[in-house]
XYZ file of C-alpha atoms in Angstrom:
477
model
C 16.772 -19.688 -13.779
C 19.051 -17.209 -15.759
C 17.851 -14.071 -16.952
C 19.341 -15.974 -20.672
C 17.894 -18.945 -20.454
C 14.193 -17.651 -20.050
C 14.773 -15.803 -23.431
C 16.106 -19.006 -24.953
C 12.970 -21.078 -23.313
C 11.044 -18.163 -24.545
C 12.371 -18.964 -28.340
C 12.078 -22.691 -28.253
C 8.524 -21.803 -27.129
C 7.679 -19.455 -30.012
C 7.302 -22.263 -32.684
C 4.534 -24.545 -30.952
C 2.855 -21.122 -29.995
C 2.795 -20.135 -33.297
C 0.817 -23.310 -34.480
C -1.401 -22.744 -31.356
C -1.790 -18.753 -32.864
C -2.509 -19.759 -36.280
C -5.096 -22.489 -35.350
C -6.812 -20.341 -33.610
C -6.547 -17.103 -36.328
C -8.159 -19.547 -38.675
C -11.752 -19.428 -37.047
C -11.252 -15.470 -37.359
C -13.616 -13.501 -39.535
C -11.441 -12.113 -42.212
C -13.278 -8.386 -42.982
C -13.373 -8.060 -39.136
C -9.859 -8.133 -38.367
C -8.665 -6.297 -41.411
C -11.110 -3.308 -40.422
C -9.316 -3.711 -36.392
C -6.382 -3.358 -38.154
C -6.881 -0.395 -40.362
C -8.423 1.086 -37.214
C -5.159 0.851 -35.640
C -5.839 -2.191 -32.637
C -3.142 -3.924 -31.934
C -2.754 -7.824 -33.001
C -3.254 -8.962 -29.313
C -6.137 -6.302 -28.456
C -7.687 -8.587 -31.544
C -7.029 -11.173 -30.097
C -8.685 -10.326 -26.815
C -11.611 -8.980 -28.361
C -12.204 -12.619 -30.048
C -11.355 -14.701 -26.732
C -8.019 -15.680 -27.467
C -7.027 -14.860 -24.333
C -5.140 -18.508 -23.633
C -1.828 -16.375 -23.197
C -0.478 -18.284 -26.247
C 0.099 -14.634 -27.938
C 2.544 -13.380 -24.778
C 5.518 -14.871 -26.067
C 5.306 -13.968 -29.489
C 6.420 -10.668 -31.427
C 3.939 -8.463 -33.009
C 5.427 -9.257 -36.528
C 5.284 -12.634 -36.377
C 1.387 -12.446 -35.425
C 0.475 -10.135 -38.075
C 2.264 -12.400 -40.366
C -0.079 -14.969 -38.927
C -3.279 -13.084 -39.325
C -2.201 -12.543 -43.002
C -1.719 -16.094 -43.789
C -5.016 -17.167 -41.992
C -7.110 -14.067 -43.119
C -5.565 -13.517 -46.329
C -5.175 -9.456 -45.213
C -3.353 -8.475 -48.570
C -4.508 -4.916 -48.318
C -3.114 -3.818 -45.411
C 0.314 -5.706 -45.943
C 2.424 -2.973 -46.608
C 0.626 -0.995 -43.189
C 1.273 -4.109 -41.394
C 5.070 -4.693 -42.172
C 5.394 -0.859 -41.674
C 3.583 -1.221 -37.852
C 5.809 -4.314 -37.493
C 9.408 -2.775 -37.641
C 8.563 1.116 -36.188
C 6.140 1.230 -33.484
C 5.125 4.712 -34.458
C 1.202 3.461 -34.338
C -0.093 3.400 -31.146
C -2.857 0.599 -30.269
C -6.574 2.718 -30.632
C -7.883 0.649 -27.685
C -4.640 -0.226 -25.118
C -2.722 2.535 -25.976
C 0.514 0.705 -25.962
C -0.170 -1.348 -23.190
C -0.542 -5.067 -24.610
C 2.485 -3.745 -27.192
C 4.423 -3.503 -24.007
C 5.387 0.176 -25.292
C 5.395 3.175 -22.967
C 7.362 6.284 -21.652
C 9.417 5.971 -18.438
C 10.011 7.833 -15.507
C 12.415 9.831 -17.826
C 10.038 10.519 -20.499
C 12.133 7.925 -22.442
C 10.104 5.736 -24.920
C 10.141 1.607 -24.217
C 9.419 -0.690 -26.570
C 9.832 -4.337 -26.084
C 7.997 -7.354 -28.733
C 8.058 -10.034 -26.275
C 5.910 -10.383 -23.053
C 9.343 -11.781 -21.471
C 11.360 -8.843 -22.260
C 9.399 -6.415 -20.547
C 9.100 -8.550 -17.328
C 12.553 -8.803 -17.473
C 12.493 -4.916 -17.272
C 10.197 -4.820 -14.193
C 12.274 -7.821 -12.260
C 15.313 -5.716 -12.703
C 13.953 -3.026 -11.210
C 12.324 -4.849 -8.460
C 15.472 -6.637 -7.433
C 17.299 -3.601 -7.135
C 15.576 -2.568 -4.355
C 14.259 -5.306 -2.885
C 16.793 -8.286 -3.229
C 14.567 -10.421 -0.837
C 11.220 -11.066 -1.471
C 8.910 -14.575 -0.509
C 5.850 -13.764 -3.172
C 4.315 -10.925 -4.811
C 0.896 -9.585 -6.032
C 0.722 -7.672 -9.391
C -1.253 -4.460 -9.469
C -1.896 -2.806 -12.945
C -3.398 0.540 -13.009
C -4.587 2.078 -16.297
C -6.135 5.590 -17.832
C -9.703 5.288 -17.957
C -9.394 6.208 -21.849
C -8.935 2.507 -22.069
C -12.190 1.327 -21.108
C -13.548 4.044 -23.104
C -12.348 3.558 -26.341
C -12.530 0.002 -25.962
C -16.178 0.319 -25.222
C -16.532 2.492 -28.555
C -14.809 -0.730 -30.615
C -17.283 -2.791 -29.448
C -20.474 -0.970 -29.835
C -19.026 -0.687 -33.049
C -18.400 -3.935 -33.847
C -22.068 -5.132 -32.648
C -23.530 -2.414 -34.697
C -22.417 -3.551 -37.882
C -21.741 -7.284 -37.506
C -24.541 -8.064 -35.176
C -26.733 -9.806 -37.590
C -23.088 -12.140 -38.893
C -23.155 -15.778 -37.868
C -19.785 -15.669 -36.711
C -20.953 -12.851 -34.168
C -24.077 -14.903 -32.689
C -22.208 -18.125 -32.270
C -19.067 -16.832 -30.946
C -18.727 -13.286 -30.280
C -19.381 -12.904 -26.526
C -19.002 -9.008 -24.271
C -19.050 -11.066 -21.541
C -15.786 -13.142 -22.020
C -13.707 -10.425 -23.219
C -10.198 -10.423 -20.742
C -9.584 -6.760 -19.604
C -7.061 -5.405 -21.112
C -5.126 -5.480 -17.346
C -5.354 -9.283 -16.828
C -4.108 -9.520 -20.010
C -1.509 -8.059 -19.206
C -0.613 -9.904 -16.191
C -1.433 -13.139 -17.773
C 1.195 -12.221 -20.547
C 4.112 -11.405 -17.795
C 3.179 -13.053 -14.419
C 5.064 -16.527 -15.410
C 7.938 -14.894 -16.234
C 7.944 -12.338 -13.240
C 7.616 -15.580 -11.263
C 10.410 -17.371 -12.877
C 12.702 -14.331 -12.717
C 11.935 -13.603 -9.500
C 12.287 -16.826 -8.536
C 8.930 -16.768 -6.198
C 5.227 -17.299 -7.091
C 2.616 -14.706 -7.428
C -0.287 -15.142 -5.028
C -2.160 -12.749 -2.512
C 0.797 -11.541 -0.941
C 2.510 -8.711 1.834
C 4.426 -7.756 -1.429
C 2.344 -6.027 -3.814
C 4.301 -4.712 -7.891
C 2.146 -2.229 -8.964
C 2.309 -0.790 -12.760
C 0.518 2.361 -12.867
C -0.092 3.742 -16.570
C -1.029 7.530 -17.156
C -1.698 9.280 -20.451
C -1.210 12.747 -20.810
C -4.622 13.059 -23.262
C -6.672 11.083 -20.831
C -8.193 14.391 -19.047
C -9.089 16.510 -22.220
C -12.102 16.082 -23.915
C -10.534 16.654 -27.324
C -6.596 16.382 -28.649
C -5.031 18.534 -31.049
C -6.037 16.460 -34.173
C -9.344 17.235 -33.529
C -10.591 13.352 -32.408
C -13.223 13.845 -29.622
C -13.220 11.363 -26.582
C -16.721 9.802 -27.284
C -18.515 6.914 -25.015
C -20.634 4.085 -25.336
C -23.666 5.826 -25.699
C -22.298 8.420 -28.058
C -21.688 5.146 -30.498
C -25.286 3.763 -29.715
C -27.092 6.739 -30.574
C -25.081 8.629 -33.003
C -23.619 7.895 -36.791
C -20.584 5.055 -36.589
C -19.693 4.935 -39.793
C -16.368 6.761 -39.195
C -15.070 4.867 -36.322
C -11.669 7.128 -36.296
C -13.351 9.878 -35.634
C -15.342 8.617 -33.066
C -11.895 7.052 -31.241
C -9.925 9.727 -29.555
C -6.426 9.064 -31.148
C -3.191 8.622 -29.283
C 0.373 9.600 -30.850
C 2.274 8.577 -27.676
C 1.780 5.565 -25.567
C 1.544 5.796 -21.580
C 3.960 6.926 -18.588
C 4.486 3.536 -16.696
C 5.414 3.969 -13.137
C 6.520 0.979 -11.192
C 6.331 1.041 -7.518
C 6.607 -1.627 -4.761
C 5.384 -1.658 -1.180
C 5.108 -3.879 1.341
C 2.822 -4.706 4.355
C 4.009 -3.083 7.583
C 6.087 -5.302 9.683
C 5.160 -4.986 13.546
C 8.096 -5.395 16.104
C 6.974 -4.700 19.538
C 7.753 -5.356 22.873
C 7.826 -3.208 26.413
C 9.811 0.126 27.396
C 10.845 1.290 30.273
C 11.403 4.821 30.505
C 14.118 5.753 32.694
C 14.333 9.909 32.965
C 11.968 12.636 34.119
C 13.094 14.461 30.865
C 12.259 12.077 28.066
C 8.972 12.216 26.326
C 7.202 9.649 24.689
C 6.720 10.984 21.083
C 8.742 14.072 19.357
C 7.548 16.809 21.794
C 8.413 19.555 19.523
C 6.808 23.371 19.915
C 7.624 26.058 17.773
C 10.828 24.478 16.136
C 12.007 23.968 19.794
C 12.191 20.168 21.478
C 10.717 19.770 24.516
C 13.195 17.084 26.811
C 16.172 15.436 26.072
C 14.687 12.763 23.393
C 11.802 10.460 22.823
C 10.808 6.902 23.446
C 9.766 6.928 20.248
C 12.916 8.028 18.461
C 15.561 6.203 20.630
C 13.595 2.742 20.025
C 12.572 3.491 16.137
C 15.834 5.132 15.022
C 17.846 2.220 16.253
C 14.845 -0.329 13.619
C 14.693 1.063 11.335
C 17.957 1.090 9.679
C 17.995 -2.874 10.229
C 15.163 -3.340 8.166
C 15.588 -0.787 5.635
C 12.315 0.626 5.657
C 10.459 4.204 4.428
C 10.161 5.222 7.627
C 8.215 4.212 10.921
C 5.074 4.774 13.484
C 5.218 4.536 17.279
C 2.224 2.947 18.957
C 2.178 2.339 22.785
C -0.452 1.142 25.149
C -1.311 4.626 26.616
C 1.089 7.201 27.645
C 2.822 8.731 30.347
C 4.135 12.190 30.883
C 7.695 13.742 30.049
C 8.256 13.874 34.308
C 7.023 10.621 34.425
C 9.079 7.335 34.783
C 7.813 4.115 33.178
C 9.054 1.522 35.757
C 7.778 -1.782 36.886
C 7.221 -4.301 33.880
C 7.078 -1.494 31.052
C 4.343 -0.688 28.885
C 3.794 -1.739 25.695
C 4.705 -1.176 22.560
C 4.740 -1.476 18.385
C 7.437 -0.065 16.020
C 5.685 -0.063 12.384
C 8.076 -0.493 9.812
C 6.836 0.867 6.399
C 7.950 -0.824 3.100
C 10.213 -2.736 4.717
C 13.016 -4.638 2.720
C 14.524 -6.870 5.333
C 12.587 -8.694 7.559
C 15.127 -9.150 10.445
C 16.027 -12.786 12.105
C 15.368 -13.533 15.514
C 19.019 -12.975 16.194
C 18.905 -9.623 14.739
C 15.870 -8.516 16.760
C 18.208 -9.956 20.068
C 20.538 -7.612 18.810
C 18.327 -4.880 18.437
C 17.405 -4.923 22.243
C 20.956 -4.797 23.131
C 21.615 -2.412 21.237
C 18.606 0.164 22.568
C 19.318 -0.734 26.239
C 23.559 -0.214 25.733
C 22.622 3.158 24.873
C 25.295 5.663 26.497
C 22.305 7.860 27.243
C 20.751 5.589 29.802
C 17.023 7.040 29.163
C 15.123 4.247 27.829
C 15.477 -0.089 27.960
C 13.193 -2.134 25.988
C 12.563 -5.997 26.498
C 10.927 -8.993 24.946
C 11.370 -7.391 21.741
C 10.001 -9.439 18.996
C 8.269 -9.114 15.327
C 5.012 -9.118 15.617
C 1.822 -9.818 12.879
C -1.113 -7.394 11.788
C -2.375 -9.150 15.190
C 0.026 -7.448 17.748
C -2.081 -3.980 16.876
C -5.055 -5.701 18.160
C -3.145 -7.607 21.009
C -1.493 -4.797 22.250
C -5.186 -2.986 22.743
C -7.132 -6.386 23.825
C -8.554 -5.166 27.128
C -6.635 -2.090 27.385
C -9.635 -0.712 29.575
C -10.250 -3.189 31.684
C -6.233 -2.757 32.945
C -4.913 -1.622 36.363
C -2.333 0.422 36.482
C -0.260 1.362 39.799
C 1.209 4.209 40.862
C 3.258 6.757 43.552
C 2.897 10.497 43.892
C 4.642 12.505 46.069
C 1.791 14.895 47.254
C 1.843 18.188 49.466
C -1.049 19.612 50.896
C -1.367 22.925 52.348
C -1.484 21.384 56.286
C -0.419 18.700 58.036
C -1.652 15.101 57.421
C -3.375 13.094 60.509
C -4.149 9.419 61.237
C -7.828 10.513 60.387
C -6.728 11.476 56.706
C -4.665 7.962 56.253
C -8.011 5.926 57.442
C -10.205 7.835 54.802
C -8.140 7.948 51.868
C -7.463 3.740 52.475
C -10.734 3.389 53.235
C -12.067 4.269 49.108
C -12.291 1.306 47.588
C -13.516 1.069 43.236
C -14.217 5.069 43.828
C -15.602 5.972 40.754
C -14.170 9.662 39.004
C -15.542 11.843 36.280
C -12.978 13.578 34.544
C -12.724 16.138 32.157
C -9.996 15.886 29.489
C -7.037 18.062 31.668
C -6.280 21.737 30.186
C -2.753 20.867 29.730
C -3.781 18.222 26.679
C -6.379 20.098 25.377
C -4.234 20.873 22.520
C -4.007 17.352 21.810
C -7.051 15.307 22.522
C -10.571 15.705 22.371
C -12.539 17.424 25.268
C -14.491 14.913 26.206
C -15.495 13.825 29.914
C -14.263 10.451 31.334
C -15.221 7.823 33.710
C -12.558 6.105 35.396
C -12.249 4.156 38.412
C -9.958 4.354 41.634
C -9.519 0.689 43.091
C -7.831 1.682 46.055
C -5.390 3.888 47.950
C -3.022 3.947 50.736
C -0.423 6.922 52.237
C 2.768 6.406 53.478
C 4.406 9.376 55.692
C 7.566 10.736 54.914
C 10.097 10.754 57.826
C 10.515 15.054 59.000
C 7.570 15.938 56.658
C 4.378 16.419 57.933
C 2.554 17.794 55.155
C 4.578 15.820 52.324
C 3.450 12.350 51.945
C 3.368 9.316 49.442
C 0.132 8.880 47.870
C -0.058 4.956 46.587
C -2.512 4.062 44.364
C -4.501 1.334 41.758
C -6.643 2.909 38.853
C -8.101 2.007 35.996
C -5.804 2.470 32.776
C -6.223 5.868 31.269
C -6.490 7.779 34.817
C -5.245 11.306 35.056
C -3.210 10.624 37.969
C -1.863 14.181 38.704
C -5.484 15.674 37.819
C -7.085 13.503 40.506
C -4.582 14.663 42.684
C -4.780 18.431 42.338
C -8.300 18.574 41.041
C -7.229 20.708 37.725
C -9.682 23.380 38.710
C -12.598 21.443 39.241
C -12.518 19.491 35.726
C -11.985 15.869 37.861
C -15.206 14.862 40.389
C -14.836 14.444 43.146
C-alpha cells in the first residue's frame, strides 16, 4: 500500500473512531479529567490512565479528542486552554513528555510534531527503508527516560488520594490495567509500520528501536524550581499542589532511531596456502606481521556483498603464520554485523570464486555457505575430541638410527602436559594442558642423516613445534 492511501484509510477511519472515542469519554468522570487537563496530561495519557487503551485514539488528532472530552464532559473551563494546546504544541504532556503526542527533538535538535499515530510511523518507515530496503519482519523496541514512570507514578498516587473513596474509582479505576506508556505507543504505530513496511511485526532478527532521552531526566530539580518527587514523596507528604510535586518539562524528548540486525553466519573451510600469512591481523607496534590475514582476505571480500557494520573471524583453532593449512581446511565463520543483504546462494558461489581467484594465491576457501546462530555451536561440537595430522621437518643434534625410528613409532595415545608456550603468552592464558599423541612415525630424508620427517596424529589443540623442541621444559615429557 501507498504511503497516500494509508493517510486516506487513516481519514475514512477517523469518523467511526470518533463514535468509538466519544462512547467511551461518556463513562469518564467529568472533575477528573478536567483536573488531568489543567495539570497538563495529554488527551491520550487520559485515556490510558482510564483503560482506553483499545488503540481507537491512534488515529485521531489531539484536537479532535479534546473536542470530544468537551462534548462528553462538558469541560467549559478549560476551553480556551484546550483550543490553545490544540493548534501550538507549546505544552508538553506532565506524564509522557511528548511521547503519546508523537512530539520530540531529532537527531538535529529539530522539534517534530505530528497529530496522527500514522504520520509519525510514516516518519520512522522512511527512515528505515533508507537503509535497509529489504527487510522479512521486524520487532519494535521503545526506550524511554525513567522521568516517565516517575511522574506517572506521582499522577496516580494522586489520583487515589483524592478520589479513592468515588464510586467511579472502586468500580472501574484499576493500577493494574493501566498500558505503559511504551506499548501504547507501539500499539498506536505498529499497524501502520506493518502496512508501510509491507511486513508484519513479530519476534524477529530485525529489531526498530526508538530510544527517547530528556535532557532534565538526571537533575533532581529544573530551573523553574519543580522538584523530581516519587511515589512515596506523594504518599507521605502534602498533594494538594500536584504541579509542584510534578517536575515540569518545557521541551519534549531526543528520539533516536536505530536498527540492527542479528548476525548472519557464512562459514565454510580455508586453506591457507603461504608460510607468510597469518590467521588474524598480526599487527605489533603499528607494524604488520606477514603478508595478510586469513581473516582479512576472506572477510574483506563479505562483507561488501552484504553491506554490513563490519565483521568477526572465528575458526576452529589456529595455526601459525609459518604454518600451511592443507589437507581438507579448517573451519570457519565470517560474522556479518547489521547486515542489510542477506546474499543468495548464487552470490555466496560467487563469493568463493571470488576469494580463491585472488591474484595473491595465499588463501582458498570451499563449501562456503550461510550459516544459522547454530554454525557457532557446530563449528565447536567436539572440537576436542578431533585429530589433527601433521609433518615437521625436525633436526636433531646427531644422527638418527633404526633404534630411534622403532621408539618414536612405537608411542601409541602418549599422553603430554603442556604449558601454554612462551611465544603466546602474550595472548592466552598460562594455563597447563593435557593433550594426547595418538601416534608417530619418521621418514628419513635421502643425504640427511640428522634431518628427518617427523609424522604425526594429536589431539586438536597440540603444540606441535613445542612437543618437538620441548620449549624449555614447559611440555612433559
Amino acid at each position: 500500500m501507498a504511503d497516500a492511501d494509508v493517510i486516506t484509510t487513516v481519514a475514512d477511519a477517523v469518523g467511526e473512531e470518533s463514535k468509538l472515542v466519544e462512547n467511551a469519554v461518556q463513562e469518564l468522570p467529568a472533575d477528573a479529567v478536567k483536573e488531568l487537563i489543567h495539570h497538563q496530561v495529554c488527551v491520550r495519557c487520559i485515556f490510558r490512565l482510564f483503560n482506553i487503551h483499545e488503540g481507537i485514539y491512534a488515529l485521531i488528532t489531539p484536537a479532535t479528542l479534546y473536542s470530544i472530552i468537551e462534548k462528553a464532559t462538558e469541560v467549559e473551563a478549560e476551553t480556551t486552554k484546550i483550543s490553545q494546546k490544540s493548534e501550538v504544541k507549546s505544552n508538553i504532556c506532565s506524564v509522557c513528555l511528548g511521547v503519546m503526542e508523537f512530539s520530540y527533538r531529532d537527531h538535529k535538535d529539530m522539534l517534530v510534531e505530528k497529530d496522527h499515530a500514522a504520520d509519525f510511523a510514516m516518519v520512522v518507515a522512511e527512515s528505515v527503508k533508507e537503509k535497509y530496503p529489504e527487510i522479512a519482519s521486524f520487532t519494535l523496541e521503545v526506550s524511554l527516560p525513567t522521568l516517565i514512570a516517575e511522574n506517572e507514578s506521582v499522577i496516580l498516587s494522586y489520583m487515589k488520594k483524592k478520589y479513592a473513596s468515588e464510586v467511579w474509582f472502586q468500580e472501574k479505576f484499576s493500577f493494574e490495567h493501566i498500558v505503559s506508556v511504551k506499548d501504547a505507543l507501539k500499539q498506536s504505530i505498529t499497524h501502520s509500520l506493518e502496512t508501510l513496511l509491507g511486513v508484519k511485526s513479530i519476534v524477529s532478527d530485525f529489531r526498530i528501536r526508538l530510544t527517547y532521552e530528556h535532557v532534565d531526566a538526571t537533575s533532581a530539580e529544573n530551573s523553574n524550581g519543580f522538584v523530581k518527587c516519587t511515589n512515596e514523596t506523594v504518599q507521605s507528604g502534602d498533594v494538594s499542589d500536584l504541579n509542584f510535586q510534578l517536575k515540569k518539562v518545557g521541551q519534549p524528548c531526543h528520539m533516536t532511531l536505530t536498527c540492527s540486525t542479528a548476525p548472519v553466519y557464512i562459514g565454510g573451510r580455508y586453506l591457507k596456502l603461504s608460510r607468510n600469512v597469518s590467521q588474524t591481523r598480526w599487527i605489533i607496534d603499528d607494524e604488520r606481521k606477514g603478508e595478510a590475514s586469513v581473516e582479512e582476505l576472506i572477510g574483506e571480500n563479505i562483507l561488501p556483498v552484504c553491506k554490513g557494520d563490519g565483521y568477526k573471524f572465528h575458526a576452529a583453532g589456529r595455526e601459525d603464520i609459518d604454518v600451511r593449512m592443507l589437507g581438507s581446511g579448517r573451519p570457519f565463520l565470517i560474522e556479518i554485523q547489521n547486515a542489510r543483504h542477506l546474499p543468495s546462494e548464487a552470490s555466496i558461489k560467487e563469493m568463493e570464486k571470488k576469494i580463491n581467484s585472488l591474484e595473491s594465491n595465499l588463501v582458498r576457501v570451499k563449501h562456503l555457505k550461510i550459516l544459522g546462530s547454530q554454525g557457532w555451536s557446530l563449528m565447536r561440537e567436539g572440537e576436542t575430541e578431533k585429530q589433527k595430522q601433521y609433518a615437521a621437518l625436525v633436526w636433531i643434534s646427531r644422527s638418527i638410527n633404526d633404534g630411534d625410528l622403532e621408539a618414536v613409532s612405537s608411542f601409541k595415545d602418549l599422553k603430554v602436559l603442556q604449558r601454554t608456550p612462551i611465544r603466546v603468552l602474550h595472548r592466552r592464558s598460562p594455563l597447563d594442558r593435557e593433550k594426547i599423541i595418538h601416534w608417530m612415525k619418521i621418514e628419513k630424508i635421502a643425504g640427511s642423516s640428522q634431518y628427518f620427517l617427523l609424522h604425526l596424529c594429536t589431539q586438536a589443540g597440540t603444540y606441535i613445534k613445542e612437543f618437538v623442541h620441548g620449549d624449555l621444559g614447559r611440555t612433559h615429557p
